[in-house]
Amino acid sequence: MGLRTARGTVLAIDAGNSKTDVAVVAADGTVVGAARGGGFQPPRVGVEPAVDVLAEAVDRALAEAGTPSVDHVSACLANADLPVEEEQLAAALRRRGWGAGVAVRNDTFAVLRAGLLEDAEPRGVAVVCGAGVNCAGMLPDGRTARFPAIGKISGDWGGGGGLAKEALWHAARAEDGRGGPTALMRTLPAHFGLDSMYALIEALHLGRIAASRQHELTPVLFATAAGGDAIARELVDRMAEEVVTMAVVALGRLGLLEEAAPVLLGGGVLAARHPRLDTGVRVRLAERAPKAVPRVVSERPVLGAALLGLDHLGAPPQVHARLRTHYTPT
């Protein structure tokens, strides 16, 4: 029997800039359909073309599940940074007819909910540091804490992309004499087989090296910091400070500073557990929020999107547990 007559079914969507994960979850917590698709970038291509990318994966997952629609669509989407954007994207998803109800959140909430292991009363804060940096927190009563996370205009600093740009800035100034010495002036161009920052600047400016490849320099920055370079270490330390500042502010907004609340660390930069960054975050967090419990999230974010959907439908604990078992890392 298909899912047409089942109640409590969820379509979970976790859509990042580079890829989309989709899961169809039956009323008992079983994953009955899944698919992966391309990245979700409405600022670049427009809302409807971006949703078309989601649709390709959603259609495959629904077909595998044997159902044309579900009770609730829980979508955690990159670039849903403001409530007005969440509303616009939710309207676009409703027009697709995938579910009776639709809820759209920023993709940071997927990492947050996936890492909150207490499904009965999920509460805590997550900081995601990937290409950019963002933070979100939630309480069982539905209250949340969040940041616009649009970039410099909303007060943000860092993330993988931001760190790469800062490293390039310091390296360029070191080579031409405007800044202090740093090994980055050698390690950054060497990554691309070049012998100077001038050559790297020229290659980036003229498009011989795609701007999108700048993210490859973030691991180079961390390696240079591990080698003892002072400026590289300062950048890593500032990233740790930014992560902790966001977490502490979110904990304070939710009244969780005096509780043993989880602080979940996600995204490629934090998940890599670079020793200086990881230690810096934990030391600073212990100083400013002693009761906070930091943990790197290893669970897939699509699990978080699905759990948020089950929360919305009031699914019992055993349903959450069955779903978690499906996504438990082996």
mmCIF file of C-alpha atoms in Angstrom:
data_model
loop_
_atom_site.group_PDB
_atom_site.id
_atom_site.type_symbol
_atom_site.label_atom_id
_atom_site.label_comp_id
_atom_site.label_asym_id
_atom_site.label_seq_id
_atom_site.Cartn_x
_atom_site.Cartn_y
_atom_site.Cartn_z
ATOM 1 C CA MET A 1 0.000 0.000 0.000
ATOM 2 C CA GLY A 2 1.341 3.486 -0.875
ATOM 3 C CA LEU A 3 1.339 6.560 1.313
ATOM 4 C CA ARG A 4 -1.842 8.095 -0.090
ATOM 5 C CA THR A 5 -3.913 7.083 2.938
ATOM 6 C CA ALA A 6 -1.180 7.504 5.541
ATOM 7 C CA ARG A 7 -1.298 10.370 7.998
ATOM 8 C CA GLY A 8 1.678 12.221 9.392
ATOM 9 C CA THR A 9 3.920 11.981 6.331
ATOM 10 C CA VAL A 10 6.703 14.522 5.881
ATOM 11 C CA LEU A 11 8.670 15.754 2.895
ATOM 12 C CA ALA A 12 11.981 17.001 4.247
ATOM 13 C CA ILE A 13 14.202 19.276 2.153
ATOM 14 C CA ASP A 14 17.677 20.453 3.094
ATOM 15 C CA ALA A 15 18.933 22.742 0.346
ATOM 16 C CA GLY A 16 22.363 24.315 0.396
ATOM 17 C CA ASN A 17 24.189 26.422 -2.159
ATOM 18 C CA SER A 18 25.866 23.379 -3.685
ATOM 19 C CA LYS A 19 23.467 20.454 -3.137
ATOM 20 C CA THR A 20 19.979 19.464 -2.022
ATOM 21 C CA ASP A 21 18.944 16.442 0.048
ATOM 22 C CA VAL A 22 15.319 15.293 0.068
ATOM 23 C CA ALA A 23 13.600 12.612 2.153
ATOM 24 C CA VAL A 24 10.034 11.352 2.377
ATOM 25 C CA VAL A 25 9.256 10.100 5.887
ATOM 26 C CA ALA A 26 6.266 7.882 6.575
ATOM 27 C CA ALA A 27 4.043 8.249 9.633
ATOM 28 C CA ASP A 28 6.048 5.628 11.545
ATOM 29 C CA GLY A 29 9.384 7.416 10.971
ATOM 30 C CA THR A 30 10.558 5.210 8.105
ATOM 31 C CA VAL A 31 12.342 6.880 5.207
ATOM 32 C CA VAL A 32 10.450 5.673 2.154
ATOM 33 C CA GLY A 33 11.929 7.937 -0.482
ATOM 34 C CA ALA A 34 15.122 9.936 -0.898
ATOM 35 C CA ALA A 35 16.987 11.865 -3.560
ATOM 36 C CA ARG A 36 19.809 14.330 -4.012
ATOM 37 C CA GLY A 37 19.837 17.314 -6.359
ATOM 38 C CA GLY A 38 21.684 20.475 -7.246
ATOM 39 C CA GLY A 39 22.285 23.633 -5.267
ATOM 40 C CA PHE A 40 19.626 26.144 -4.273
ATOM 41 C CA GLN A 41 20.567 29.693 -5.314
ATOM 42 C CA PRO A 42 17.517 31.963 -5.713
ATOM 43 C CA PRO A 43 19.577 35.205 -5.489
ATOM 44 C CA ARG A 44 21.497 34.131 -8.592
ATOM 45 C CA VAL A 45 18.828 32.467 -10.746
ATOM 46 C CA GLY A 46 15.507 33.666 -9.310
ATOM 47 C CA VAL A 47 12.991 31.965 -7.032
ATOM 48 C CA GLU A 48 11.092 29.803 -9.519
ATOM 49 C CA PRO A 49 14.175 28.466 -11.356
ATOM 50 C CA ALA A 50 15.743 27.712 -7.960
ATOM 51 C CA VAL A 51 12.618 25.810 -6.900
ATOM 52 C CA ASP A 52 12.748 23.941 -10.216
ATOM 53 C CA VAL A 53 16.083 22.505 -9.016
ATOM 54 C CA LEU A 54 14.380 21.331 -5.822
ATOM 55 C CA ALA A 55 11.505 19.893 -7.845
ATOM 56 C CA GLU A 56 13.774 17.567 -9.773
ATOM 57 C CA ALA A 57 14.915 15.886 -6.545
ATOM 58 C CA VAL A 58 11.513 16.096 -4.842
ATOM 59 C CA ASP A 59 9.768 14.398 -7.762
ATOM 60 C CA ARG A 60 12.222 11.497 -7.645
ATOM 61 C CA ALA A 61 11.797 11.086 -3.874
ATOM 62 C CA LEU A 62 7.996 11.198 -4.072
ATOM 63 C CA ALA A 63 8.018 8.683 -6.907
ATOM 64 C CA GLU A 64 10.186 6.310 -4.869
ATOM 65 C CA ALA A 65 7.765 6.711 -1.957
ATOM 66 C CA GLY A 66 4.786 6.004 -4.201
ATOM 67 C CA THR A 67 2.865 9.150 -3.337
ATOM 68 C CA PRO A 68 2.161 12.446 -5.121
ATOM 69 C CA SER A 69 2.091 14.522 -1.943
ATOM 70 C CA VAL A 70 2.491 14.482 1.851
ATOM 71 C CA ASP A 71 0.887 16.016 4.923
ATOM 72 C CA HIS A 72 3.683 18.478 5.630
ATOM 73 C CA VAL A 73 6.663 19.931 3.786
ATOM 74 C CA SER A 74 9.568 20.907 6.043
ATOM 75 C CA ALA A 75 12.118 22.847 4.002
ATOM 76 C CA CYS A 76 15.388 24.222 5.385
ATOM 77 C CA LEU A 77 16.827 26.381 2.638
ATOM 78 C CA ALA A 78 20.026 28.298 2.047
ATOM 79 C CA ASN A 79 19.420 31.966 1.208
ATOM 80 C CA ALA A 80 16.233 32.034 3.312
ATOM 81 C CA ASP A 81 17.951 34.582 5.512
ATOM 82 C CA LEU A 82 15.081 36.908 6.414
ATOM 83 C CA PRO A 83 11.465 36.121 7.462
ATOM 84 C CA VAL A 84 10.198 37.845 4.321
ATOM 85 C CA GLU A 85 12.355 35.503 2.216
ATOM 86 C CA GLU A 86 11.023 32.493 4.116
ATOM 87 C CA GLU A 87 7.473 33.640 3.350
ATOM 88 C CA GLN A 88 8.240 34.133 -0.357
ATOM 89 C CA LEU A 89 9.868 30.722 -0.630
ATOM 90 C CA ALA A 90 7.063 29.025 1.296
ATOM 91 C CA ALA A 91 4.552 30.496 -1.155
ATOM 92 C CA ALA A 92 6.628 29.179 -4.060
ATOM 93 C CA LEU A 93 6.705 25.695 -2.530
ATOM 94 C CA ARG A 94 2.952 25.741 -1.862
ATOM 95 C CA ARG A 95 2.344 26.391 -5.544
ATOM 96 C CA ARG A 96 4.063 23.078 -6.327
ATOM 97 C CA GLY A 97 1.402 21.134 -4.406
ATOM 98 C CA TRP A 98 3.831 18.828 -2.631
ATOM 99 C CA GLY A 99 2.079 18.944 0.740
ATOM 100 C CA ALA A 100 -0.964 20.143 2.639
ATOM 101 C CA GLY A 101 1.251 22.335 4.819
ATOM 102 C CA VAL A 102 4.581 24.035 4.156
ATOM 103 C CA ALA A 103 7.148 25.458 6.578
ATOM 104 C CA VAL A 104 10.354 27.123 5.364
ATOM 105 C CA ARG A 105 13.333 27.917 7.566
ATOM 106 C CA ASN A 106 16.930 28.888 6.998
ATOM 107 C CA ASP A 107 19.165 25.838 6.517
ATOM 108 C CA THR A 108 20.961 26.571 9.801
ATOM 109 C CA PHE A 109 17.869 25.226 11.575
ATOM 110 C CA ALA A 110 18.402 21.834 9.900
ATOM 111 C CA VAL A 111 21.849 21.528 11.462
ATOM 112 C CA LEU A 112 20.459 22.731 14.794
ATOM 113 C CA ARG A 113 17.553 20.269 14.909
ATOM 114 C CA ALA A 114 19.654 17.343 13.675
ATOM 115 C CA GLY A 115 22.118 17.881 16.500
ATOM 116 C CA LEU A 116 19.546 18.288 19.277
ATOM 117 C CA LEU A 117 19.431 14.749 20.577
ATOM 118 C CA GLU A 118 16.668 15.392 23.118
ATOM 119 C CA ASP A 119 13.707 15.088 20.772
ATOM 120 C CA ALA A 120 11.088 15.514 23.509
ATOM 121 C CA GLU A 121 12.053 19.133 24.264
ATOM 122 C CA PRO A 122 14.589 20.304 21.708
ATOM 123 C CA ARG A 123 16.482 23.376 22.891
ATOM 124 C CA GLY A 124 19.895 24.760 22.061
ATOM 125 C CA VAL A 125 21.975 26.809 19.661
ATOM 126 C CA ALA A 126 23.864 25.946 16.492
ATOM 127 C CA VAL A 127 26.632 27.855 14.749
ATOM 128 C CA VAL A 128 27.276 26.870 11.153
ATOM 129 C CA CYS A 129 30.568 27.872 9.564
ATOM 130 C CA GLY A 130 30.813 26.755 5.964
ATOM 131 C CA ALA A 131 31.156 29.129 3.039
ATOM 132 C CA GLY A 132 29.671 31.759 5.351
ATOM 133 C CA VAL A 133 28.738 31.837 9.012
ATOM 134 C CA ASN A 134 25.338 31.774 10.690
ATOM 135 C CA CYS A 135 23.737 30.939 14.015
ATOM 136 C CA ALA A 136 20.278 29.854 15.153
ATOM 137 C CA GLY A 137 18.717 28.774 18.420
ATOM 138 C CA MET A 138 15.382 27.307 19.434
ATOM 139 C CA LEU A 139 13.239 26.466 22.457
ATOM 140 C CA PRO A 140 10.506 23.824 22.796
ATOM 141 C CA ASP A 141 7.816 26.532 22.873
ATOM 142 C CA GLY A 142 8.749 27.643 19.373
ATOM 143 C CA ARG A 143 10.793 30.724 20.221
ATOM 144 C CA THR A 144 13.932 31.141 18.155
ATOM 145 C CA ALA A 145 17.047 33.281 17.978
ATOM 146 C CA ARG A 146 18.638 34.052 14.641
ATOM 147 C CA PHE A 147 20.758 36.512 12.683
ATOM 148 C CA PRO A 148 20.240 37.907 9.152
ATOM 149 C CA ALA A 149 23.649 36.489 8.112
ATOM 150 C CA ILE A 150 23.720 38.327 4.806
ATOM 151 C CA GLY A 151 27.374 39.306 5.048
ATOM 152 C CA LYS A 152 29.217 42.469 5.992
ATOM 153 C CA ILE A 153 26.067 44.606 5.817
ATOM 154 C CA SER A 154 24.526 42.528 8.612
ATOM 155 C CA GLY A 155 27.688 42.548 10.734
ATOM 156 C CA ASP A 156 29.050 39.138 9.764
ATOM 157 C CA TRP A 157 32.692 38.166 9.528
ATOM 158 C CA GLY A 158 34.372 34.981 8.437
ATOM 159 C CA GLY A 159 33.169 31.660 7.167
ATOM 160 C CA GLY A 160 35.275 29.810 4.623
ATOM 161 C CA GLY A 161 34.794 32.441 1.944
ATOM 162 C CA GLY A 162 35.503 35.315 4.301
ATOM 163 C CA LEU A 163 38.629 33.663 5.683
ATOM 164 C CA ALA A 164 39.979 33.102 2.180
ATOM 165 C CA LYS A 165 39.478 36.774 1.305
ATOM 166 C CA GLU A 166 41.150 37.912 4.533
ATOM 167 C CA ALA A 167 44.098 35.615 3.859
ATOM 168 C CA LEU A 168 44.481 37.017 0.349
ATOM 169 C CA TRP A 169 44.344 40.592 1.683
ATOM 170 C CA HIS A 170 47.101 40.013 4.222
ATOM 171 C CA ALA A 171 49.225 38.058 1.742
ATOM 172 C CA ALA A 172 48.968 40.765 -0.927
ATOM 173 C CA ARG A 173 49.998 43.488 1.505
ATOM 174 C CA ALA A 174 52.856 41.396 2.866
ATOM 175 C CA GLU A 175 54.315 40.949 -0.601
ATOM 176 C CA ASP A 176 54.034 44.588 -1.688
ATOM 177 C CA GLY A 177 55.250 46.036 1.611
ATOM 178 C CA ARG A 178 52.046 47.614 2.926
ATOM 179 C CA GLY A 179 51.547 44.926 5.584
ATOM 180 C CA GLY A 180 53.435 42.795 8.025
ATOM 181 C CA PRO A 181 55.218 39.588 7.022
ATOM 182 C CA THR A 182 53.253 36.375 6.666
ATOM 183 C CA ALA A 183 53.957 32.986 5.116
ATOM 184 C CA LEU A 184 50.567 33.292 3.400
ATOM 185 C CA MET A 185 52.281 35.297 0.648
ATOM 186 C CA ARG A 186 54.000 32.033 -0.331
ATOM 187 C CA THR A 187 51.517 29.326 0.665
ATOM 188 C CA LEU A 188 48.473 30.820 -1.089
ATOM 189 C CA PRO A 189 49.983 31.155 -4.575
ATOM 190 C CA ALA A 190 51.846 27.859 -4.137
ATOM 191 C CA HIS A 191 48.474 26.088 -3.820
ATOM 192 C CA PHE A 192 47.817 27.003 -7.454
ATOM 193 C CA GLY A 193 51.365 26.322 -8.608
ATOM 194 C CA LEU A 194 52.295 30.016 -8.728
ATOM 195 C CA ASP A 195 55.376 31.699 -7.321
ATOM 196 C CA SER A 196 54.038 35.050 -6.105
ATOM 197 C CA MET A 197 50.960 36.864 -4.874
ATOM 198 C CA TYR A 198 51.207 39.141 -7.905
ATOM 199 C CA ALA A 199 50.797 36.101 -10.145
ATOM 200 C CA LEU A 200 47.833 34.879 -8.103
ATOM 201 C CA ILE A 201 46.159 38.291 -8.113
ATOM 202 C CA GLU A 202 46.585 38.503 -11.880
ATOM 203 C CA ALA A 203 45.211 34.981 -12.399
ATOM 204 C CA LEU A 204 42.142 35.680 -10.251
ATOM 205 C CA HIS A 205 41.519 39.099 -11.796
ATOM 206 C CA LEU A 206 41.770 37.833 -15.383
ATOM 207 C CA GLY A 207 39.722 34.702 -14.685
ATOM 208 C CA ARG A 208 42.498 32.199 -15.333
ATOM 209 C CA ILE A 209 41.640 30.897 -11.868
ATOM 210 C CA ALA A 210 37.891 30.951 -11.261
ATOM 211 C CA ALA A 211 36.803 33.110 -8.339
ATOM 212 C CA SER A 212 34.829 30.116 -7.072
ATOM 213 C CA ARG A 213 38.129 28.338 -6.375
ATOM 214 C CA GLN A 214 39.079 30.843 -3.678
ATOM 215 C CA HIS A 215 37.437 28.548 -1.131
ATOM 216 C CA GLU A 216 40.358 26.145 -1.709
ATOM 217 C CA LEU A 217 42.541 28.621 0.169
ATOM 218 C CA THR A 218 40.747 28.179 3.498
ATOM 219 C CA PRO A 219 42.511 24.867 4.308
ATOM 220 C CA VAL A 220 45.770 26.516 3.234
ATOM 221 C CA LEU A 221 45.148 29.239 5.808
ATOM 222 C CA PHE A 222 44.632 26.654 8.550
ATOM 223 C CA ALA A 223 47.750 24.742 7.532
ATOM 224 C CA THR A 224 49.758 27.963 7.563
ATOM 225 C CA ALA A 225 48.409 28.774 11.019
ATOM 226 C CA ALA A 226 49.348 25.301 12.230
ATOM 227 C CA GLY A 227 52.854 26.021 10.988
ATOM 228 C CA GLY A 228 53.104 28.942 13.405
ATOM 229 C CA ASP A 229 52.456 31.949 11.157
ATOM 230 C CA ALA A 230 51.291 34.833 13.355
ATOM 231 C CA ILE A 231 48.833 36.462 10.950
ATOM 232 C CA ALA A 232 47.264 33.146 9.951
ATOM 233 C CA ARG A 233 46.861 32.289 13.637
ATOM 234 C CA GLU A 234 45.228 35.657 14.297
ATOM 235 C CA LEU A 235 42.653 34.984 11.571
ATOM 236 C CA VAL A 236 41.840 31.554 13.000
ATOM 237 C CA ASP A 237 41.543 33.033 16.480
ATOM 238 C CA ARG A 238 39.202 35.739 15.231
ATOM 239 C CA MET A 239 37.018 33.070 13.631
ATOM 240 C CA ALA A 240 36.828 31.260 16.973
ATOM 241 C CA GLU A 241 35.842 34.530 18.641
ATOM 242 C CA GLU A 242 33.093 35.153 16.077
ATOM 243 C CA VAL A 243 31.659 31.653 16.523
ATOM 244 C CA VAL A 244 31.532 32.013 20.293
ATOM 245 C CA THR A 245 30.134 35.547 20.173
ATOM 246 C CA MET A 246 27.221 34.414 18.017
ATOM 247 C CA ALA A 247 26.572 31.401 20.234
ATOM 248 C CA VAL A 248 26.642 33.405 23.467
ATOM 249 C CA VAL A 249 24.331 36.105 22.096
ATOM 250 C CA ALA A 250 21.836 33.465 20.927
ATOM 251 C CA LEU A 251 22.004 31.626 24.253
ATOM 252 C CA GLY A 252 21.345 34.912 26.050
ATOM 253 C CA ARG A 253 18.357 35.782 23.870
ATOM 254 C CA LEU A 254 16.789 32.417 24.688
ATOM 255 C CA GLY A 255 17.598 32.533 28.412
ATOM 256 C CA LEU A 256 19.862 29.494 28.157
ATOM 257 C CA LEU A 257 23.099 30.886 29.605
ATOM 258 C CA GLU A 258 22.360 29.350 32.997
ATOM 259 C CA GLU A 259 21.395 25.932 31.594
ATOM 260 C CA ALA A 260 23.416 23.004 30.287
ATOM 261 C CA ALA A 261 22.322 23.817 26.751
ATOM 262 C CA PRO A 262 23.981 22.276 23.697
ATOM 263 C CA VAL A 263 25.986 24.484 21.359
ATOM 264 C CA LEU A 264 26.185 22.618 18.078
ATOM 265 C CA LEU A 265 29.033 23.261 15.662
ATOM 266 C CA GLY A 266 28.348 22.546 11.999
ATOM 267 C CA GLY A 267 29.464 23.367 8.489
ATOM 268 C CA GLY A 268 32.642 22.328 6.728
ATOM 269 C CA VAL A 269 35.014 24.669 8.577
ATOM 270 C CA LEU A 270 33.907 23.670 12.080
ATOM 271 C CA ALA A 271 33.290 20.009 11.212
ATOM 272 C CA ALA A 272 36.911 19.720 10.040
ATOM 273 C CA ARG A 273 37.973 20.210 13.685
ATOM 274 C CA HIS A 274 41.093 22.201 12.906
ATOM 275 C CA PRO A 275 42.876 21.973 16.274
ATOM 276 C CA ARG A 276 43.459 25.684 16.827
ATOM 277 C CA LEU A 277 39.919 26.659 15.829
ATOM 278 C CA ASP A 278 38.267 23.800 17.706
ATOM 279 C CA THR A 279 40.255 24.468 20.882
ATOM 280 C CA GLY A 280 39.726 28.217 20.546
ATOM 281 C CA VAL A 281 35.974 27.814 20.343
ATOM 282 C CA ARG A 282 35.796 25.463 23.312
ATOM 283 C CA VAL A 283 38.074 27.573 25.548
ATOM 284 C CA ARG A 284 36.230 30.815 24.798
ATOM 285 C CA LEU A 285 32.834 29.160 25.222
ATOM 286 C CA ALA A 286 33.864 27.723 28.610
ATOM 287 C CA GLU A 287 34.865 31.220 29.725
ATOM 288 C CA ARG A 288 31.724 33.022 28.565
ATOM 289 C CA ALA A 289 29.043 30.316 28.832
ATOM 290 C CA PRO A 290 30.404 27.746 31.317
ATOM 291 C CA LYS A 291 27.293 25.567 31.266
ATOM 292 C CA ALA A 292 27.121 25.285 27.494
ATOM 293 C CA VAL A 293 27.895 21.863 26.034
ATOM 294 C CA PRO A 294 29.675 22.107 22.649
ATOM 295 C CA ARG A 295 29.367 19.271 20.138
ATOM 296 C CA VAL A 296 30.304 18.943 16.484
ATOM 297 C CA VAL A 297 27.286 17.816 14.469
ATOM 298 C CA SER A 298 27.923 14.689 12.420
ATOM 299 C CA GLU A 299 24.271 14.022 11.555
ATOM 300 C CA ARG A 300 23.078 14.929 8.056
ATOM 301 C CA PRO A 301 21.083 18.185 8.007
ATOM 302 C CA VAL A 302 18.192 16.570 6.115
ATOM 303 C CA LEU A 303 17.535 14.644 9.333
ATOM 304 C CA GLY A 304 16.983 17.986 11.046
ATOM 305 C CA ALA A 305 14.524 19.121 8.389
ATOM 306 C CA ALA A 306 12.602 15.859 8.815
ATOM 307 C CA LEU A 307 12.592 16.108 12.618
ATOM 308 C CA LEU A 308 11.228 19.647 12.403
ATOM 309 C CA GLY A 309 8.435 18.263 10.243
ATOM 310 C CA LEU A 310 7.685 15.531 12.756
ATOM 311 C CA ASP A 311 7.722 18.124 15.546
ATOM 312 C CA HIS A 312 5.124 20.127 13.654
ATOM 313 C CA LEU A 313 2.881 17.076 13.268
ATOM 314 C CA GLY A 314 3.247 16.066 16.929
ATOM 315 C CA ALA A 315 4.803 12.692 16.160
ATOM 316 C CA PRO A 316 5.520 10.498 19.221
ATOM 317 C CA PRO A 317 9.096 9.893 20.465
ATOM 318 C CA GLN A 318 9.384 6.430 18.901
ATOM 319 C CA VAL A 319 8.859 7.949 15.449
ATOM 320 C CA HIS A 320 11.703 10.411 16.015
ATOM 321 C CA ALA A 321 13.878 7.553 17.272
ATOM 322 C CA ARG A 322 13.213 5.397 14.206
ATOM 323 C CA LEU A 323 14.096 8.269 11.908
ATOM 324 C CA ARG A 324 17.330 8.960 13.801
ATOM 325 C CA THR A 325 18.309 5.315 13.491
ATOM 326 C CA HIS A 326 18.102 5.610 9.719
ATOM 327 C CA TYR A 327 20.585 8.489 9.710
ATOM 328 C CA THR A 328 22.897 7.306 12.473
ATOM 329 C CA PRO A 329 26.486 7.470 11.159
ATOM 330 C CA THR A 330 28.073 4.016 10.893
#
